[in-house]
PDB file of C-alpha atoms in Angstrom:
ATOM      1  CA  MET A  21      -7.307 -50.795  14.151  1.00 55.00           C
ATOM      2  CA  HIS A  22      -8.496 -54.603  15.055  1.00 52.00           C
ATOM      3  CA  SER A  23     -10.152 -54.662  11.958  1.00 61.00           C
ATOM      4  CA  ARG A  24      -7.514 -53.369   9.591  1.00 63.00           C
ATOM      5  CA  ILE A  25      -4.772 -55.770  11.025  1.00 58.00           C
ATOM      6  CA  ASN A  26      -7.516 -58.657  10.521  1.00 62.00           C
ATOM      7  CA  ALA A  27      -8.063 -57.515   7.023  1.00 66.00           C
ATOM      8  CA  ILE A  28      -4.415 -57.801   6.389  1.00 63.00           C
ATOM      9  CA  LYS A  29      -4.313 -61.174   7.788  1.00 65.00           C
ATOM     10  CA  PHE A  30      -6.898 -62.319   6.002  1.00 63.00           C
ATOM     11  CA  TYR A  31      -5.531 -60.952   2.647  1.00 62.00           C
ATOM     12  CA  PHE A  32      -1.815 -62.466   3.242  1.00 62.00           C
ATOM     13  CA  GLU A  33      -2.887 -65.774   4.647  1.00 67.00           C
ATOM     14  CA  GLN A  34      -6.139 -66.399   3.100  1.00 63.00           C
ATOM     15  CA  VAL A  35      -5.574 -64.802  -0.450  1.00 63.00           C
ATOM     16  CA  LEU A  36      -1.990 -65.315  -0.706  1.00 65.00           C
ATOM     17  CA  GLY A  37      -1.790 -68.239   1.358  1.00 62.00           C
ATOM     18  CA  ARG A  38       1.187 -67.171   3.558  1.00 63.00           C
ATOM     19  CA  GLU A  39       0.778 -69.122   6.642  1.00 62.00           C
ATOM     20  CA  LYS A  40       0.552 -66.893  10.032  1.00 60.00           C
ATOM     21  CA  PHE A  41       1.543 -63.753   8.335  1.00 53.00           C
ATOM     22  CA  PHE A  42       1.641 -60.827  11.011  1.00 52.00           C
ATOM     23  CA  TRP A  43       0.865 -63.433  13.662  1.00 53.00           C
ATOM     24  CA  GLU A  44       2.934 -61.376  16.115  1.00 59.00           C
ATOM     25  CA  ILE A  45       1.477 -57.922  15.505  1.00 59.00           C
ATOM     26  CA  PRO A  46       0.911 -56.424  18.850  1.00 62.00           C
ATOM     27  CA  ARG A  47      -2.837 -55.520  19.086  1.00 59.00           C
ATOM     28  CA  PRO A  48      -3.565 -52.174  20.804  1.00 61.00           C
ATOM     29  CA  LYS A  49      -5.835 -52.387  23.874  1.00 61.00           C
ATOM     30  CA  LYS A  50      -9.366 -51.289  23.467  1.00 60.00           C
ATOM     31  CA  HIS A  51     -10.416 -48.449  25.442  1.00 57.00           C
ATOM     32  CA  LEU A  52     -12.988 -49.380  28.067  1.00 58.00           C
ATOM     33  CA  GLN A  53     -16.147 -47.070  27.954  1.00 72.00           C
ATOM     34  CA  ILE A  54     -17.974 -46.932  31.225  1.00 76.00           C
ATOM     35  CA  PRO A  55     -21.467 -46.676  30.330  1.00 80.00           C
ATOM     36  CA  LYS A  56     -23.443 -43.166  30.881  1.00 88.00           C
ATOM     37  CA  VAL A  57     -26.054 -44.050  33.536  1.00 90.00           C
ATOM     38  CA  LEU A  58     -29.082 -42.000  34.975  1.00 94.00           C
ATOM     39  CA  SER A  59     -29.339 -42.134  38.580  1.00 92.00           C
ATOM     40  CA  GLU A  60     -32.961 -43.253  39.705  1.00 93.00           C
ATOM     41  CA  ALA A  61     -33.650 -39.442  40.878  1.00 94.00           C
ATOM     42  CA  GLU A  62     -32.808 -38.249  37.278  1.00 96.00           C
ATOM     43  CA  LEU A  63     -34.966 -40.895  35.786  1.00 96.00           C
ATOM     44  CA  ARG A  64     -37.988 -39.753  37.873  1.00 96.00           C
ATOM     45  CA  LYS A  65     -37.125 -36.195  36.488  1.00 97.00           C
ATOM     46  CA  LEU A  66     -37.215 -37.336  33.103  1.00 97.00           C
ATOM     47  CA  PHE A  67     -40.238 -39.557  33.029  1.00 96.00           C
ATOM     48  CA  ALA A  68     -42.077 -36.456  34.622  1.00 96.00           C
ATOM     49  CA  ALA A  69     -41.118 -34.483  32.029  1.00 97.00           C
ATOM     50  CA  LEU A  70     -42.916 -36.568  29.431  1.00 96.00           C
ATOM     51  CA  GLN A  71     -45.892 -34.772  27.852  1.00 89.00           C
ATOM     52  CA  ASN A  72     -48.163 -37.542  26.477  1.00 94.00           C
ATOM     53  CA  ASN A  73     -48.836 -41.165  27.052  1.00 96.00           C
ATOM     54  CA  LYS A  74     -47.291 -42.295  23.979  1.00 97.00           C
ATOM     55  CA  HIS A  75     -43.853 -40.739  24.868  1.00 98.00           C
ATOM     56  CA  LYS A  76     -44.423 -41.985  28.419  1.00 97.00           C
ATOM     57  CA  ALA A  77     -45.007 -45.617  27.151  1.00 98.00           C
ATOM     58  CA  ILE A  78     -41.779 -45.402  24.822  1.00 98.00           C
ATOM     59  CA  LEU A  79     -39.308 -44.440  27.243  1.00 97.00           C
ATOM     60  CA  PHE A  80     -40.821 -46.742  30.305  1.00 96.00           C
ATOM     61  CA  THR A  81     -40.568 -49.483  27.719  1.00 97.00           C
ATOM     62  CA  ALA A  82     -36.979 -48.759  27.111  1.00 96.00           C
ATOM     63  CA  TYR A  83     -35.992 -48.429  30.851  1.00 96.00           C
ATOM     64  CA  SER A  84     -38.280 -51.075  32.137  1.00 94.00           C
ATOM     65  CA  ALA A  85     -37.209 -53.940  29.977  1.00 94.00           C
ATOM     66  CA  GLY A  86     -33.605 -52.666  29.103  1.00 94.00           C
ATOM     67  CA  LEU A  87     -34.145 -52.483  25.277  1.00 95.00           C
ATOM     68  CA  ARG A  88     -32.182 -50.901  22.535  1.00 94.00           C
ATOM     69  CA  VAL A  89     -34.258 -48.128  20.765  1.00 97.00           C
ATOM     70  CA  SER A  90     -34.573 -50.638  17.602  1.00 95.00           C
ATOM     71  CA  GLU A  91     -36.131 -53.119  19.733  1.00 96.00           C
ATOM     72  CA  VAL A  92     -38.667 -50.836  21.067  1.00 98.00           C
ATOM     73  CA  VAL A  93     -39.811 -49.390  17.825  1.00 97.00           C
ATOM     74  CA  GLY A  94     -39.800 -53.087  16.383  1.00 96.00           C
ATOM     75  CA  LEU A  95     -41.981 -54.297  19.299  1.00 97.00           C
ATOM     76  CA  GLN A  96     -45.503 -55.632  17.882  1.00 97.00           C
ATOM     77  CA  ILE A  97     -48.811 -55.963  19.599  1.00 97.00           C
ATOM     78  CA  LYS A  98     -48.398 -59.928  19.934  1.00 97.00           C
ATOM     79  CA  HIS A  99     -44.991 -59.377  21.570  1.00 97.00           C
ATOM     80  CA  ILE A 100     -46.696 -58.315  24.627  1.00 97.00           C
ATOM     81  CA  ASP A 101     -47.609 -61.244  26.784  1.00 96.00           C
ATOM     82  CA  SER A 102     -49.765 -59.960  29.764  1.00 96.00           C
ATOM     83  CA  ASN A 103     -50.718 -63.627  30.670  1.00 96.00           C
ATOM     84  CA  ARG A 104     -46.979 -64.413  31.518  1.00 94.00           C
ATOM     85  CA  MET A 105     -45.869 -60.875  31.990  1.00 95.00           C
ATOM     86  CA  GLN A 106     -43.180 -61.262  29.580  1.00 95.00           C
ATOM     87  CA  ILE A 107     -42.282 -59.288  26.391  1.00 94.00           C
ATOM     88  CA  PHE A 108     -40.717 -61.278  23.332  1.00 96.00           C
ATOM     89  CA  VAL A 109     -38.225 -59.236  21.778  1.00 94.00           C
ATOM     90  CA  GLU A 110     -37.803 -60.593  18.378  1.00 89.00           C
ATOM     91  CA  LYS A 111     -34.547 -60.934  15.977  1.00 76.00           C
ATOM     92  CA  SER A 112     -32.714 -58.240  18.211  1.00 71.00           C
ATOM     93  CA  LYS A 113     -28.804 -57.394  17.435  1.00 71.00           C
ATOM     94  CA  GLY A 114     -27.132 -60.626  16.330  1.00 65.00           C
ATOM     95  CA  LYS A 115     -30.558 -62.148  14.933  1.00 70.00           C
ATOM     96  CA  LYS A 116     -31.187 -63.440  18.672  1.00 80.00           C
ATOM     97  CA  ASP A 117     -34.420 -63.627  20.207  1.00 89.00           C
ATOM     98  CA  ARG A 118     -34.948 -63.184  23.560  1.00 91.00           C
ATOM     99  CA  VAL A 119     -37.794 -62.749  26.451  1.00 91.00           C
ATOM    100  CA  VAL A 120     -37.492 -60.131  29.046  1.00 93.00           C
ATOM    101  CA  MET A 121     -39.924 -59.260  32.123  1.00 92.00           C
ATOM    102  CA  LEU A 122     -43.123 -57.272  31.731  1.00 94.00           C
ATOM    103  CA  SER A 123     -43.565 -54.704  34.535  1.00 94.00           C
ATOM    104  CA  PRO A 124     -46.728 -54.507  36.061  1.00 94.00           C
ATOM    105  CA  LEU A 125     -46.482 -50.587  35.969  1.00 95.00           C
ATOM    106  CA  LEU A 126     -45.229 -50.916  32.253  1.00 96.00           C
ATOM    107  CA  LEU A 127     -48.437 -52.945  31.439  1.00 96.00           C
ATOM    108  CA  ASP A 128     -50.399 -50.043  33.045  1.00 95.00           C
ATOM    109  CA  VAL A 129     -48.862 -47.282  31.142  1.00 95.00           C
ATOM    110  CA  LEU A 130     -49.158 -49.496  27.741  1.00 97.00           C
ATOM    111  CA  ARG A 131     -52.971 -49.827  28.516  1.00 97.00           C
ATOM    112  CA  ALA A 132     -53.368 -46.080  29.185  1.00 96.00           C
ATOM    113  CA  TYR A 133     -51.567 -45.190  25.833  1.00 97.00           C
ATOM    114  CA  LEU A 134     -53.379 -47.893  23.825  1.00 97.00           C
ATOM    115  CA  LYS A 135     -56.783 -46.775  25.279  1.00 96.00           C
ATOM    116  CA  GLU A 136     -56.207 -43.267  23.664  1.00 94.00           C
ATOM    117  CA  CYS A 137     -55.058 -44.434  20.091  1.00 92.00           C
ATOM    118  CA  VAL A 138     -57.366 -43.959  17.358  1.00 87.00           C
ATOM    119  CA  PRO A 139     -57.288 -45.920  15.463  1.00 88.00           C
ATOM    120  CA  ARG A 140     -55.567 -48.561  17.674  1.00 90.00           C
ATOM    121  CA  PRO A 141     -52.486 -49.921  16.165  1.00 91.00           C
ATOM    122  CA  SER A 142     -52.849 -53.410  14.703  1.00 89.00           C
ATOM    123  CA  THR A 143     -49.477 -54.342  14.260  1.00 94.00           C
ATOM    124  CA  PHE A 144     -46.484 -52.362  15.431  1.00 97.00           C
ATOM    125  CA  LEU A 145     -46.981 -51.394  19.294  1.00 98.00           C
ATOM    126  CA  PHE A 146     -45.710 -48.042  18.361  1.00 97.00           C
ATOM    127  CA  GLU A 147     -46.892 -46.889  15.013  1.00 95.00           C
ATOM    128  CA  GLY A 148     -45.370 -44.248  12.859  1.00 93.00           C
ATOM    129  CA  TYR A 149     -47.162 -41.758  10.764  1.00 88.00           C
ATOM    130  CA  THR A 150     -48.398 -44.703   8.340  1.00 88.00           C
ATOM    131  CA  ALA A 151     -50.561 -47.264   9.569  1.00 85.00           C
ATOM    132  CA  ASN A 152     -48.876 -50.502   9.974  1.00 89.00           C
ATOM    133  CA  THR A 153     -45.269 -48.902  10.063  1.00 94.00           C
ATOM    134  CA  PRO A 154     -43.178 -48.789  13.169  1.00 96.00           C
ATOM    135  CA  TYR A 155     -42.447 -45.548  14.886  1.00 97.00           C
ATOM    136  CA  SER A 156     -38.807 -44.099  13.768  1.00 97.00           C
ATOM    137  CA  ALA A 157     -35.722 -44.761  16.018  1.00 97.00           C
ATOM    138  CA  LYS A 158     -34.905 -41.196  15.342  1.00 98.00           C
ATOM    139  CA  SER A 159     -38.544 -40.098  16.683  1.00 98.00           C
ATOM    140  CA  ALA A 160     -38.017 -42.072  19.730  1.00 98.00           C
ATOM    141  CA  GLN A 161     -34.313 -40.494  20.220  1.00 98.00           C
ATOM    142  CA  ARG A 162     -35.679 -37.054  19.949  1.00 98.00           C
ATOM    143  CA  ILE A 163     -38.333 -37.717  22.205  1.00 98.00           C
ATOM    144  CA  PHE A 164     -35.549 -38.600  24.710  1.00 98.00           C
ATOM    145  CA  GLN A 165     -33.500 -35.379  24.282  1.00 98.00           C
ATOM    146  CA  MET A 166     -36.601 -33.354  24.602  1.00 98.00           C
ATOM    147  CA  ALA A 167     -37.617 -34.828  27.978  1.00 98.00           C
ATOM    148  CA  ARG A 168     -33.767 -34.631  29.113  1.00 98.00           C
ATOM    149  CA  GLN A 169     -34.119 -31.229  28.430  1.00 98.00           C
ATOM    150  CA  ARG A 170     -36.916 -30.060  30.004  1.00 98.00           C
ATOM    151  CA  ALA A 171     -35.901 -32.280  32.873  1.00 98.00           C
ATOM    152  CA  GLY A 172     -32.858 -29.866  33.161  1.00 98.00           C
ATOM    153  CA  ILE A 173     -30.405 -32.993  33.218  1.00 97.00           C
ATOM    154  CA  ASN A 174     -27.219 -31.872  31.909  1.00 95.00           C
ATOM    155  CA  LYS A 175     -25.486 -35.353  31.396  1.00 92.00           C
ATOM    156  CA  ALA A 176     -24.495 -36.295  28.043  1.00 93.00           C
ATOM    157  CA  VAL A 177     -26.822 -39.048  27.879  1.00 97.00           C
ATOM    158  CA  SER A 178     -28.742 -40.824  25.146  1.00 97.00           C
ATOM    159  CA  PHE A 179     -31.657 -43.089  24.477  1.00 98.00           C
ATOM    160  CA  HIS A 180     -29.426 -45.851  24.814  1.00 96.00           C
ATOM    161  CA  SER A 181     -28.632 -44.473  28.433  1.00 96.00           C
ATOM    162  CA  LEU A 182     -32.037 -46.036  29.892  1.00 96.00           C
ATOM    163  CA  ARG A 183     -30.652 -49.628  28.654  1.00 93.00           C
ATOM    164  CA  HIS A 184     -27.538 -48.710  30.571  1.00 93.00           C
ATOM    165  CA  SER A 185     -29.498 -47.437  33.703  1.00 93.00           C
ATOM    166  CA  PHE A 186     -31.489 -50.689  33.607  1.00 93.00           C
ATOM    167  CA  ALA A 187     -28.595 -53.194  33.974  1.00 91.00           C
ATOM    168  CA  THR A 188     -26.758 -51.000  36.182  1.00 90.00           C
ATOM    169  CA  HIS A 189     -29.720 -50.553  38.575  1.00 90.00           C
ATOM    170  CA  LEU A 190     -30.380 -54.162  38.515  1.00 90.00           C
ATOM    171  CA  LEU A 191     -26.866 -54.872  39.320  1.00 88.00           C
ATOM    172  CA  GLU A 192     -26.886 -52.288  42.386  1.00 87.00           C
ATOM    173  CA  LYS A 193     -29.877 -54.260  43.679  1.00 87.00           C
ATOM    174  CA  GLY A 194     -28.053 -57.416  43.724  1.00 85.00           C
ATOM    175  CA  VAL A 195     -29.347 -59.395  40.786  1.00 85.00           C
ATOM    176  CA  ALA A 196     -26.642 -61.946  39.224  1.00 85.00           C
ATOM    177  CA  ILE A 197     -24.661 -60.641  36.158  1.00 86.00           C
ATOM    178  CA  HIS A 198     -25.298 -63.847  34.488  1.00 86.00           C
ATOM    179  CA  PHE A 199     -29.164 -62.995  34.504  1.00 88.00           C
ATOM    180  CA  ILE A 200     -28.585 -59.224  33.659  1.00 88.00           C
ATOM    181  CA  GLN A 201     -26.537 -60.653  30.278  1.00 89.00           C
ATOM    182  CA  ASP A 202     -29.625 -62.922  29.626  1.00 87.00           C
ATOM    183  CA  LEU A 203     -31.992 -59.811  30.109  1.00 88.00           C
ATOM    184  CA  LEU A 204     -29.548 -57.444  27.652  1.00 89.00           C
ATOM    185  CA  GLY A 205     -29.076 -60.233  24.981  1.00 82.00           C
ATOM    186  CA  HIS A 206     -25.231 -59.945  25.347  1.00 79.00           C
ATOM    187  CA  PHE A 207     -23.103 -63.005  23.803  1.00 76.00           C
ATOM    188  CA  SER A 208     -20.343 -62.270  25.924  1.00 78.00           C
ATOM    189  CA  ILE A 209     -20.188 -61.721  29.989  1.00 77.00           C
ATOM    190  CA  LYS A 210     -17.355 -59.224  29.256  1.00 82.00           C
ATOM    191  CA  THR A 211     -19.877 -56.703  27.633  1.00 75.00           C
ATOM    192  CA  THR A 212     -22.104 -57.132  30.521  1.00 77.00           C
ATOM    193  CA  ALA A 213     -19.230 -56.772  32.891  1.00 78.00           C
ATOM    194  CA  ARG A 214     -18.637 -53.038  31.737  1.00 75.00           C
ATOM    195  CA  TYR A 215     -21.864 -52.289  34.422  1.00 73.00           C
ATOM    196  CA  LEU A 216     -19.323 -53.492  37.054  1.00 74.00           C
ATOM    197  CA  HIS A 217     -17.187 -50.528  36.681  1.00 69.00           C
ATOM    198  CA  VAL A 218     -20.286 -48.183  37.161  1.00 65.00           C
ATOM    199  CA  THR A 219     -21.260 -49.766  40.459  1.00 68.00           C
ATOM    200  CA  LYS A 220     -18.113 -48.976  41.937  1.00 61.00           C
ATOM    201  CA  GLU A 221     -19.250 -45.261  42.032  1.00 59.00           C
ATOM    202  CA  LYS A 222     -21.681 -46.446  44.828  1.00 61.00           C
ATOM    203  CA  LEU A 223     -18.761 -47.998  46.939  1.00 56.00           C
ATOM    204  CA  VAL A 224     -18.928 -44.954  49.501  1.00 54.00           C
ATOM    205  CA  ASN A 225     -22.420 -46.252  50.149  1.00 58.00           C
ATOM    206  CA  ILE A 226     -21.597 -49.742  50.923  1.00 54.00           C
ATOM    207  CA  LEU A 227     -20.764 -50.927  54.556  1.00 54.00           C
ATOM    208  CA  SER A 228     -17.825 -53.210  55.158  1.00 54.00           C
ATOM    209  CA  PRO A 229     -19.113 -56.625  56.867  1.00 61.00           C
ATOM    210  CA  LEU A 230     -16.792 -55.368  59.503  1.00 58.00           C
ATOM    211  CA  ASP A 231     -18.613 -52.188  60.070  1.00 58.00           C
ATOM    212  CA  ASP A 232     -22.000 -54.354  60.289  1.00 58.00           C
ATOM    213  CA  LEU A 233     -20.703 -56.768  62.599  1.00 57.00           C
ATOM    214  CA  TRP A 234     -19.771 -53.963  64.998  1.00 55.00           C
ATOM    215  CA  LYS A 235     -22.563 -51.522  64.510  1.00 62.00           C
ATOM    216  CA  ASP A 236     -23.930 -51.741  68.052  1.00 61.00           C
ATOM    217  CA  GLN A 237     -20.506 -51.520  69.698  1.00 56.00           C
ATOM    218  CA  ARG A 238     -19.131 -48.003  70.319  1.00 50.00           C
ATOM    219  CA  GLU A 239     -15.712 -49.257  71.261  1.00 51.00           C
ATOM    220  CA  ILE A 240     -13.693 -52.270  70.718  1.00 47.00           C
TER     221      ILE A 240
END
């Protein structure tokens, strides 16, 4: 709806030269879509259901660094910096480069995967069936769905839920939202703020400061 209103405004104002035409048209509020997230217990079940090191490496990479499926399959060997323990994400959504953390556990998983690769990939970290071509996003998404089914997870989640889970779990652990924004490569903090709504589900597990203050007192 917003794009249609903008198109009409552009036509009348820029093409026909009518100043501020439709300026006062009320715009419908966008529905806030709360991200679908996997719990840590569900993630353990999901990862345990993976049947080979390549599949394991692909899903571990997505969750450990909060990457989109296109970013995972687009990773090249040169993007993995084991000296600085960083992953370079090149030309992600919005043509924006960024650097994310390289988990020590992920590094071990990647080394185990590469060790059994014959021939070893020379360009892309996850090669497709043809040498020097990336693994397809559809194949990566299929890996996720097969693992989800084997793990008995009935939530309506997708490969992208690994990225949502990464952000939500960091937020729950107390990482500042601005750092999470940088890790995800979001231009606007409003996009990252969606995860604040998800973490509200955890409010039942959070003690009020008052409860903590009087935790050793039976009676007041």
